[in-house]
XYZ file of C-alpha atoms in Angstrom:
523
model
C 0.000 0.000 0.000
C 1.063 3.338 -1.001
C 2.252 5.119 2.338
C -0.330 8.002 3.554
C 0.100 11.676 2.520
C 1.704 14.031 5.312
C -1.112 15.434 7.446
C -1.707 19.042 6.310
C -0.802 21.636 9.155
C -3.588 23.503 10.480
C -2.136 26.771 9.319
C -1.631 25.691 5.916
C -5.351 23.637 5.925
C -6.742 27.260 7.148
C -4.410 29.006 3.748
C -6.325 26.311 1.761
C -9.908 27.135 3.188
C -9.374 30.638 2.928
C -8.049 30.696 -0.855
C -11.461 28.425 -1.655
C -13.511 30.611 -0.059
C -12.217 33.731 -1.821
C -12.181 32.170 -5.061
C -15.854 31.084 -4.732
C -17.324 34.431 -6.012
C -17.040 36.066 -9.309
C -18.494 39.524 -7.918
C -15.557 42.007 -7.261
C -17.089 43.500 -4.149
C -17.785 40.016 -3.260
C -14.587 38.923 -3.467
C -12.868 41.861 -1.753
C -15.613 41.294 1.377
C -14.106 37.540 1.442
C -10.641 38.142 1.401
C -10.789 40.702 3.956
C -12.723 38.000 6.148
C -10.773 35.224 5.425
C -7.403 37.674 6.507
C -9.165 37.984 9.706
C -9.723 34.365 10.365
C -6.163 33.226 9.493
C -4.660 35.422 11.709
C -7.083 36.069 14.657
C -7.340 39.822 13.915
C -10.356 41.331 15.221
C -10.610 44.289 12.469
C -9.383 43.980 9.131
C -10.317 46.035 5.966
C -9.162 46.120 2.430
C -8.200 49.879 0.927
C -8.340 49.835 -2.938
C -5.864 52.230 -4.529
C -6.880 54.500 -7.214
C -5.098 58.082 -9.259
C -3.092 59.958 -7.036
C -2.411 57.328 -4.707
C -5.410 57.477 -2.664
C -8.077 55.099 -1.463
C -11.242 54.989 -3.194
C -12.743 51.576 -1.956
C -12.627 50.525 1.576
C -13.866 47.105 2.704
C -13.992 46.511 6.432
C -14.727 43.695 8.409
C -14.970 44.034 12.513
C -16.872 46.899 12.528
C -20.790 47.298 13.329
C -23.032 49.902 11.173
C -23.484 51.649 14.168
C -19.514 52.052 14.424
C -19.095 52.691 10.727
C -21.187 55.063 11.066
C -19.819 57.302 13.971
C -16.287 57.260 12.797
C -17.488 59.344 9.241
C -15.943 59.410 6.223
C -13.313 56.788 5.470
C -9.971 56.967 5.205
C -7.763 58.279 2.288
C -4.480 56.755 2.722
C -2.622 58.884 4.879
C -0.562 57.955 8.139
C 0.587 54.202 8.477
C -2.223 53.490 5.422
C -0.685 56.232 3.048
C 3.168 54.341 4.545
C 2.058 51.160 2.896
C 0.777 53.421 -0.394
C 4.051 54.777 -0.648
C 6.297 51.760 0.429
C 4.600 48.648 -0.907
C 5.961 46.648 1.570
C 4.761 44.107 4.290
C 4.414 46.476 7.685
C 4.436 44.484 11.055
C 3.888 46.662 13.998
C 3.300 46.031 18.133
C 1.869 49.239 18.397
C 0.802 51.358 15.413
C 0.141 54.341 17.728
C 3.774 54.738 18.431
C 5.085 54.652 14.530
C 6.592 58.103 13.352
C 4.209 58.475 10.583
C 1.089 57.865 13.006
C -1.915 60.656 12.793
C -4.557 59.397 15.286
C -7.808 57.866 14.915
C -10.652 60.449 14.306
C -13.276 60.723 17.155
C -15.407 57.276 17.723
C -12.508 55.156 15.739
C -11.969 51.551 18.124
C -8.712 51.744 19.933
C -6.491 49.474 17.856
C -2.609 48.493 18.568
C -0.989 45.454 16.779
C -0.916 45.736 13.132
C -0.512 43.881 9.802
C 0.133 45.181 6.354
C 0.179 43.571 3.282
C -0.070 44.832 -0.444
C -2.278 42.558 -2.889
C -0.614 43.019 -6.597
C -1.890 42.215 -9.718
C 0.581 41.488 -12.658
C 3.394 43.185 -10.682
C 1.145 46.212 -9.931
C -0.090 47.178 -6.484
C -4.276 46.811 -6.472
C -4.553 47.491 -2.689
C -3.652 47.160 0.614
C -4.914 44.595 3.539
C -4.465 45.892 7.101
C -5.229 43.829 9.899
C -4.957 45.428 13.459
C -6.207 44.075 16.759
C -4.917 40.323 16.885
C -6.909 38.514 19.771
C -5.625 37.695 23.363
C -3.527 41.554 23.127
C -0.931 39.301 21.027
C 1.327 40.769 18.388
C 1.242 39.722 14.736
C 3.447 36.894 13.956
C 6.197 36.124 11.501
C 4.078 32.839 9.831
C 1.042 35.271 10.667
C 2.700 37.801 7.767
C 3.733 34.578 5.904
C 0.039 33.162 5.405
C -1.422 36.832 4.774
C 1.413 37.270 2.047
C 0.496 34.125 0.231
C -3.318 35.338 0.124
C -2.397 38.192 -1.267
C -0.852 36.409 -3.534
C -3.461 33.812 -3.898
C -5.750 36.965 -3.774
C -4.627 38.982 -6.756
C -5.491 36.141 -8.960
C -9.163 35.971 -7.634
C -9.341 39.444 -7.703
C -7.828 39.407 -11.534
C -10.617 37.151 -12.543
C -13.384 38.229 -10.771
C -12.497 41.879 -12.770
C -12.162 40.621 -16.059
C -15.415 38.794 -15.280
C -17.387 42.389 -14.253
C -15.703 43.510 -17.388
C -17.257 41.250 -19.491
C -20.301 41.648 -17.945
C -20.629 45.520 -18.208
C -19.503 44.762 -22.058
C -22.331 42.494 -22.139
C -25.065 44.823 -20.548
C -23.565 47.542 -22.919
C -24.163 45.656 -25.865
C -27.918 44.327 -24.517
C -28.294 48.151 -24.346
C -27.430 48.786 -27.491
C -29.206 46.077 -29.132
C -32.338 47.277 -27.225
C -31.946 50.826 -28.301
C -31.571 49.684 -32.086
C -35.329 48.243 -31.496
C -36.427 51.226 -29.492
C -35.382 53.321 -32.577
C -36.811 51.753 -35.650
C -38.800 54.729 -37.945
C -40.930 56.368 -37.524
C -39.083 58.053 -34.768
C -40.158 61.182 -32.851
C -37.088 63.108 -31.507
C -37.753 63.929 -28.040
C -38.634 60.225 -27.835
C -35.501 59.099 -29.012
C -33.033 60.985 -27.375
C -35.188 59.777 -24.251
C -34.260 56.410 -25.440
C -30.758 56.885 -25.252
C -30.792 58.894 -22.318
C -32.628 55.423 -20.554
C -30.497 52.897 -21.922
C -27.257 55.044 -21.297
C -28.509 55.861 -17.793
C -28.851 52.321 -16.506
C -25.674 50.337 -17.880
C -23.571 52.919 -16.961
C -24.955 53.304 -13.370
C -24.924 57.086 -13.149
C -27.571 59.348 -11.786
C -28.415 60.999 -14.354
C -27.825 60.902 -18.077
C -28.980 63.993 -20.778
C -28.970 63.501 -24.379
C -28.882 66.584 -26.621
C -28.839 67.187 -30.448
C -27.971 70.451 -31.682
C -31.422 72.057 -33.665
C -33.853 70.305 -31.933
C -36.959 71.339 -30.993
C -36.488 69.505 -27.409
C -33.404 70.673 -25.475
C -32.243 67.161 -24.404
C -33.642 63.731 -23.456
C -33.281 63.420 -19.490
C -33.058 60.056 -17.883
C -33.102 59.768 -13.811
C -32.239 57.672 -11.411
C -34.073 59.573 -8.586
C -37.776 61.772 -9.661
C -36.815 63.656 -6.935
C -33.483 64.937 -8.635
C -34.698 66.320 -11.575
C -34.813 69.786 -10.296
C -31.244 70.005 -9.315
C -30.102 67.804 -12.426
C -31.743 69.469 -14.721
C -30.038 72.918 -13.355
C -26.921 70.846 -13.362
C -27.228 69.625 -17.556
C -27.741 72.684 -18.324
C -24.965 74.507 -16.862
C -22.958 71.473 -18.685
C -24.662 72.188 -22.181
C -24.069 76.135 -21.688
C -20.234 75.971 -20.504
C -18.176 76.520 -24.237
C -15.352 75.098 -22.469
C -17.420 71.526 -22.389
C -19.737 71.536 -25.474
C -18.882 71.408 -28.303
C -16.705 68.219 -26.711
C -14.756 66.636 -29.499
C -12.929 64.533 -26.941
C -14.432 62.650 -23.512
C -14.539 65.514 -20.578
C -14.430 64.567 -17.014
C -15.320 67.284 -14.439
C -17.100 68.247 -11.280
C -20.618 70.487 -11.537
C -22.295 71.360 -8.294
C -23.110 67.658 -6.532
C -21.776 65.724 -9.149
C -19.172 64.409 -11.031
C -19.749 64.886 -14.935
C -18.778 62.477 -17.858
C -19.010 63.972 -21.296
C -19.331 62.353 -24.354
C -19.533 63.294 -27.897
C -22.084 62.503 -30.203
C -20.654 61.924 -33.196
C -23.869 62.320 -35.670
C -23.726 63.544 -39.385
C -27.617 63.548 -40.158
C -29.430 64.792 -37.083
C -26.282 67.754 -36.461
C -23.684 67.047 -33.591
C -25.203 66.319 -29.951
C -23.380 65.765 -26.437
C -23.929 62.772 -23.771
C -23.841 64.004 -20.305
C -23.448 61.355 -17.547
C -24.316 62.921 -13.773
C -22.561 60.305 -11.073
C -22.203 60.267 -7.507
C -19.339 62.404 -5.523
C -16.158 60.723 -5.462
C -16.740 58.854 -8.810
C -14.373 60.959 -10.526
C -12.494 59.523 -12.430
C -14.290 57.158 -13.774
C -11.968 53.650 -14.448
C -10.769 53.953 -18.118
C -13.014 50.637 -19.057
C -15.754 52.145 -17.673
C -14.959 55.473 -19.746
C -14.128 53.565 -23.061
C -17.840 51.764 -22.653
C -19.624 54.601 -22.203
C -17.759 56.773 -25.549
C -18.434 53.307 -27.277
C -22.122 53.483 -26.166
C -22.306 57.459 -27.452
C -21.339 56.151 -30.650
C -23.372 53.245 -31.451
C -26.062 55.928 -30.365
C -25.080 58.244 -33.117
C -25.131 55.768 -35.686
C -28.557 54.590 -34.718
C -29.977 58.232 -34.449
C -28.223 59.053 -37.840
C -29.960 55.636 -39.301
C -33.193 56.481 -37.943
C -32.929 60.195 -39.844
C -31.414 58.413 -42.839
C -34.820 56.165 -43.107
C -37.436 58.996 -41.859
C -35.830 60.935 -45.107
C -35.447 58.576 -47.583
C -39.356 58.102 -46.542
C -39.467 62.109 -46.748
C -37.626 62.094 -50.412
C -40.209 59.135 -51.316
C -43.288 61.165 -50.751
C -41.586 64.327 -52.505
C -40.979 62.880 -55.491
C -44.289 60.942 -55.702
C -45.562 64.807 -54.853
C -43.894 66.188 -58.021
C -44.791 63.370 -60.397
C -48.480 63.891 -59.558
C -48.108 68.289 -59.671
C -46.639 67.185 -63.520
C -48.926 65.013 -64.336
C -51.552 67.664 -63.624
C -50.319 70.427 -65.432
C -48.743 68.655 -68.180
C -52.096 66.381 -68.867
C -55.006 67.201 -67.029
C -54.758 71.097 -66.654
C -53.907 71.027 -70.617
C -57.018 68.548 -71.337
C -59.308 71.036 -69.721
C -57.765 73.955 -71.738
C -58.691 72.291 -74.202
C -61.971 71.316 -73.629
C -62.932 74.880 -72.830
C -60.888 76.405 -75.830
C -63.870 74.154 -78.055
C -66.773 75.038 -75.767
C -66.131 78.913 -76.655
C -66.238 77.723 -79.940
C -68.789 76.084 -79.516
C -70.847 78.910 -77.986
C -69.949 81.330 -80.873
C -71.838 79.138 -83.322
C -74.677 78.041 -80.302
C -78.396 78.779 -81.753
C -80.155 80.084 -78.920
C -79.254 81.957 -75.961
C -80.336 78.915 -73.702
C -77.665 76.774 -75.347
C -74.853 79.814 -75.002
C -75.562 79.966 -71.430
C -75.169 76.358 -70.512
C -71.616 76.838 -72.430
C -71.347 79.566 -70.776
C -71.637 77.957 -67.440
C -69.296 74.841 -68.759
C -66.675 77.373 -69.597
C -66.977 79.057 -66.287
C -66.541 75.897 -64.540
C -63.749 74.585 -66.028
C -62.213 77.166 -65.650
C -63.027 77.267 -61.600
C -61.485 73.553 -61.822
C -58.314 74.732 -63.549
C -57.621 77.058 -60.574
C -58.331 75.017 -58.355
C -56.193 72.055 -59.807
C -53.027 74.808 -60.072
C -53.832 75.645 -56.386
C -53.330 71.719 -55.479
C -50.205 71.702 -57.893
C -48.516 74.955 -55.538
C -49.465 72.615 -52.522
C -47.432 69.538 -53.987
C -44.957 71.210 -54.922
C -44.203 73.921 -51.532
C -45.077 70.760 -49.306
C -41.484 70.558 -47.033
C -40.290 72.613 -48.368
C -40.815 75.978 -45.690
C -43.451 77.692 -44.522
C -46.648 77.115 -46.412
C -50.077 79.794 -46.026
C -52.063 77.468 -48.510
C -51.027 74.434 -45.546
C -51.714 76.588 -42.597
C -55.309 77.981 -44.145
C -56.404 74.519 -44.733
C -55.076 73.615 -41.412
C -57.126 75.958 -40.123
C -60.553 75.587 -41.763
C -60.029 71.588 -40.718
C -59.563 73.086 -37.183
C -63.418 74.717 -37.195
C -64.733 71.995 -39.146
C -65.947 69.997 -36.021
C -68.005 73.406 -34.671
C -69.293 74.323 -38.179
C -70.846 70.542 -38.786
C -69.403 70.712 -42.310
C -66.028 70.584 -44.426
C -66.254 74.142 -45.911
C -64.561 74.243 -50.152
C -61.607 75.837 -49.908
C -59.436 76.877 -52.828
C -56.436 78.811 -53.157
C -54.940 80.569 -56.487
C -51.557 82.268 -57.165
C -48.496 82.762 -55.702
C -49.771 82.307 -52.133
C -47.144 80.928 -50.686
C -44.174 82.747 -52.260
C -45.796 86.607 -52.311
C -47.016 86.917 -48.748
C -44.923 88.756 -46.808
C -44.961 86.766 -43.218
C -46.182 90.047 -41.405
C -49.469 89.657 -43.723
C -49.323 86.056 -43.773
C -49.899 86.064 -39.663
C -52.652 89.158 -40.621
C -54.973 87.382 -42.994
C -54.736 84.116 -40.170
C -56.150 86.178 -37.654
C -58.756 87.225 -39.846
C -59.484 83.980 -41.097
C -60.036 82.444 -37.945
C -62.181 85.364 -36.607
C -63.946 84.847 -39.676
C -64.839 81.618 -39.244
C -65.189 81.846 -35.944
C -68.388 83.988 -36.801
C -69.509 81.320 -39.322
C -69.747 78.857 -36.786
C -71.581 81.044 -33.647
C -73.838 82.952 -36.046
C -74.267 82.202 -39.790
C -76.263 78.636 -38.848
C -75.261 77.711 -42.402
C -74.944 73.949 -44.133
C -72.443 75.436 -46.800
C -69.167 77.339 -47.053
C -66.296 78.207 -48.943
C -62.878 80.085 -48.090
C -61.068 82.071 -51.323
C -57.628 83.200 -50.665
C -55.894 84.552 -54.013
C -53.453 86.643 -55.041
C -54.007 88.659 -57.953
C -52.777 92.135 -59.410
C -50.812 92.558 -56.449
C -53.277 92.241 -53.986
C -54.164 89.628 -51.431
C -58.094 88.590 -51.165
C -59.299 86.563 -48.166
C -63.020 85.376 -49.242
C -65.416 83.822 -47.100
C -69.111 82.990 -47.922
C -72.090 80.782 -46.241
C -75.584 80.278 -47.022
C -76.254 80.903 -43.500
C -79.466 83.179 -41.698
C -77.127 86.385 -42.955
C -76.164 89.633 -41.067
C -78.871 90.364 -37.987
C -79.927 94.352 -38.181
C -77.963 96.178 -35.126
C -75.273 93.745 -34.831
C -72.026 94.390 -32.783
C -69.226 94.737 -34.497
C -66.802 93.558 -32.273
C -64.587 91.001 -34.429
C -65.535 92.220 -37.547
C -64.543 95.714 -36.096
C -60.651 94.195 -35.557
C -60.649 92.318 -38.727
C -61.441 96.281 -40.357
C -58.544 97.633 -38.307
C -55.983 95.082 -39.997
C -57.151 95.500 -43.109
C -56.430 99.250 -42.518
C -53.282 99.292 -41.351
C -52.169 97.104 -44.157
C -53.693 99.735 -46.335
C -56.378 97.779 -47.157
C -60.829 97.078 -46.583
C -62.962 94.824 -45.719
C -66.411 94.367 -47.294
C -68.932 92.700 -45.510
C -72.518 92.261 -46.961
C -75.900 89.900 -47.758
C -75.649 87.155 -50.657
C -78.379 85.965 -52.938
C -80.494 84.140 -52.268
C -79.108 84.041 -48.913
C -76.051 84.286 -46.721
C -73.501 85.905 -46.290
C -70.265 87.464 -48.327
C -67.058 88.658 -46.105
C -64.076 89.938 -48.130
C -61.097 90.846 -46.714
C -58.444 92.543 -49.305
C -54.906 94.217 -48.656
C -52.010 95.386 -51.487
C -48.948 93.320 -51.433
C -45.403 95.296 -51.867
C-alpha cells in the first residue's frame, strides 16, 4: 500500500480554506468582502479592511470587516491613505507593527474610531502592480502579529490577486455584455418612424442604466427639445436638470470633441460626444455620484463606445425617416406634372372648343349652358393649379395654402361641415410673413363667426393673389347679417385690413347668406 500523505498543518489547511472561499465568487465586491474575512480568520485579527488604490495614490474603496453599522457610522468618512495606510501606499511593503500608535508616521484615529494596537500590512498586486492594501490590526488575546502570521497573509495576497484578476475581467465582461444588450435594445427602441424627443429619451434610458450614473442627458444640436433626461431619482430632476444645463451652456465643455471629465455642483460629470452627421452634432452628459471621478478607463471607453453606437442609430433612424421624406416628394412632383402637363392642358382644351362652340350656339339657352361649362372649367383649372402649388411647396418651408387649410379643418368639427376651400396664385411665395400672420387672424375670426352665427350647411374660403393684392373670401348660405349687430370682431378684422392699407367688405348674398371679403395690397 502506497504510504499516507503528510497530514496538512492547520495553518496551511486554514491558507487552503481561505483561498477556496475567496475564489468562490465572481463579484468584485464580493470577493474583496471575502478576502478581507478570510485575513481575519487566518490570523485572529479582530478588524481587518481592504483599501483599494486609485489616481493619485489614494483610497477609493474601503472594505472593512470588525466593525458594526453603528460604528461605521460614527467614525465618518473613510480613510484616504494617509498615516501608516498612506506608509504602505508609498512603500509597498509588508508592515508588522506592536503598536501602530507609536510609529513616526502615526496621525490618530478620528473621534469614535476603536482603539487598535498590533498591526498587519500587506499589499495585494496584480501582474506586478499594487491593487490594494490589507491591514489587519487588533490580533486577539492583546498578542502581536506573527512572523508565519505575515507569511500566510502574504500568500493570500498572492493567492488573492489572482481571484481578484478574474473576478475583474469577469465584471468587465459583464458591463460589455449589458452595454451591448443596451445597445441592441436601443436599435429596437429606434426603428422609424421616430419622434425626436422620444428618441433621445431612449438613449438617455439605456445610457442611464448600464452605466450606473444618476443621471444621463442627451442633446442634439437644432432640436426642438433641449435634451432627453433620464433619472435615477424623480426627486433629482430639479437640481439635475439645473446641473445639464450649466454642462450644455459651458463653451469650455460643449462642443466636446474629446471625452470631458469634471465636477458640476453635486456631481461628477462624464461627457461624451455625439458623433452624428444627419441629425447635427449632440453631447452625452453622464451625472454620477461624488467621489466617482475619475471614472476607471473601461468604464470610460464603454460609455464613448455606447455614445457612438447611439449616433449611428440616431443618424440611421434620420437616414430612413428621409429617404421616406424624399419618397413622398418625389411621388408629390410626379403627380403636380402630371396635372399640369395632362389634365390642366385637357381642360384647356376642352374649354378652348366650348367657346367655340358657344360662338356658333343657336339660342341663348344653349350659349348659357356653355357659358356655365366654360366658367366651370375654368373654376377647376384654378383650383387644380392651387393643389399643384401645394405639392410642390409641401417641405419645403413655410406654407399659407397648408396653414389655411389647417385651419378651416380646425373649425370643421363646430361648423358641422367641411367648408370648399381653394387657393390661387403665388400664395405661398408673395405673402410677406407680417401679412401672412394678418390674414390668419382674420381667417379664424372669420370663421369663428360662421360657426356662432351664420347657422349655415355650406361654405367656402377664397384666398388669391391677384394684381398685387391679397383677397381673403369667405361665404355661407347661413341666416345672414342680424340688423344692429355688434361689431366687435368684424370691427378688428377692419382695423388690420387698414393698417395694411387695405378694406374689408362685408354684406348679404343671394339668395341668402352671407359674403365677407377681406383685401390688402402686397409690396
Amino acid at each position: 500500500m502506497p504510504p499516507d500523505p503528510d497530514p496538512v498543518s492547520d495553518s496551511t489547511q486554514a491558507l487552503l480554506d481561505a483561498v477556496a472561499a475567496i475564489s468562490s465568487d465572481l463579484d468584485l465586491r464580493s470577493v474583496l468582502s471575502r478576502i478581507v474575512e478570510a485575513a481575519t480568520r487566518l490570523t485572529g485579527a479582530r478588524y481587518g479592511a481592504l483599501g483599494v488604490i486609485g489616481s493619485h495614490d489614494a483610497l477609493v474603496e474601503f472594505v472593512t470587516t470588525g466593525l458594526g453599522d453603528d460604528e461605521r457610522a460614527a467614525i465618518g468618512d473613510l480613510p484616504h491613505g494617509r498615516g501608516i495606510l498612506g506608509l504602505l501606499i508609498r512603500h509597498p511593503e509588508p508592515i508588522r507593527l506592536d503598536d501602530l500608535t507609536q510609529h513616526p508616521d502615526a496621525t490618530g484615529f478620528p473621534p469614535h474610531h476603536p482603539p487598535m494596537q498590533s498591526f498587519l500590512g500587506v499589499p495585494v498586486r496584480i501582474r506586478g502592480t499594487v491593487f490594494g492594501n490589507l491591514y489587519l490590526t487588533e490580533k486577539a488575546g492583546t498578542q502581536s502579529f506573527t512572523a508565519e502570521d505575515q507569511q500566510m497573509v502574504e500568500a493570500l495576497a498572492n493567492a488573492a490577486g489572482y481571484v481578484i484578476d478574474n473576478a475583474r475581467a469577469y465584471g468587465l465582461s459583464e458591463r460589455r455584455r449589458q452595454w451591448l444588450e443596451a445597445a441592441a435594445d436601443l436599435d429596437d427602441a429606434l426603428q422609424p418612424p421616430v419622434e425626436p424627443a422620444r428618441a433621445l429619451r431612449e438613449v438617455a434610458r439605456a445610457a442611464r442604466t448600464v452605466a450606473r450614473a444618476r443621471v444621463v442627458a442627451v442633446s442634439v444640436r437644432g432640436q426642438a427639445t433641449p435634451y432627453g433626461l433620464a433619472v435615477a431619482d424623480p426627486a433629482e430632476t430639479d437640481a439635475a436638470t439645473a446641473v445639464v444645463d450649466a454642462v450644455l451652456a459651458d463653451p469650455a465643455i460643449v462642443p466636446a470633441i474629446d471625452p470631458i471629465e469634471t465636477t458640476v455642483g453635486a456631481y461628477d460629470v462624464f461627457v461624451a460626444p455625439l458623433r452624428t452627421h444627419l441629425v447635427g452634432g449632440g453631447t452625452m452628459v453622464g451625472l454620477f455620484a461624488p467621489g466617482t471621478r475619475p471614472l476607471p478607463v473601461e468604464d470610460r471607453e464603454l460609455f464613448v463606445s455606447f455614445a457612438e453606437h447611439a449616433a449611428l442609430s440616431l443618424d440611421r433612424a434620420q437616414g430612413v425617416d428621409d429617404r421616406a421624406e424624399l419618397a413622398v416628394t418625389s411621388d408629390r412632383e410626379r403627380i403636380a406634372r402630371d396635372l399640369h402637363d395632362l389634365v390642366i392642358q385637357r381642360l384647356f382644351a376642352t374649354g378652348l372648343q366650348l367657346q367655340r362652340a358657344e360662338a356658333g350656339a343657336v339660342g341663348p339657352d344653349v350659349a348659357e349652358i356653355v357659358r356655365r361649362a366654360v366658367d366651370s372649367l375654368d373654376q377647376t383649372i384654378r383650383d387644380i393649379r392651387g393643389t399643384i402649388f401645394e405639392l410642390q411647396q409641401h417641405g419645403s418651408g413655410p406654407s399659407l395654402r397648408a396653414d389655411v387649410r389647417a385651419l378651416v379643418r380646425e373649425y370643421a368639427p363646430l361648423l358641422k361641415f367641411d367648408p370648399v376651400v381653394r387657393t390661387s396664385g403665388p400664395v405661398d411665395t408673395a405673402v410677406p410673413r407680417e401679412v401672412r400672420d394678418q390674414l390668419l387672424s382674420v381667417l379664424r375670426e372669420a370663421l369663428s363667426n360662421l360657426a356662432r352665427h351664420a347657422a349655415a350647411d355650406h361654405g367656402e374660403v377664397d384666398v388669391s393673389v391677384d394684381d398685387d393684392e391679397l383677397w381673403l373670401t369667405v361665404i355661407d348660405d347661413g341666416v345672414g347679417l342680424s340688423p344692429g349687430r355688434a361689431e366687435s370682431g368684424l370691427r378688428n378684422a377692419r382695423r388690420r385690413a387698414t393698417a395694411l392699407g387695405g378694406v374689408l367688405e362685408v354684406g348679404p348674398r343671394t339668395p341668402r347668406g352671407t359674403s365677407f371679403v377681406w383685401r390688402v395690397p402686397l409690396p
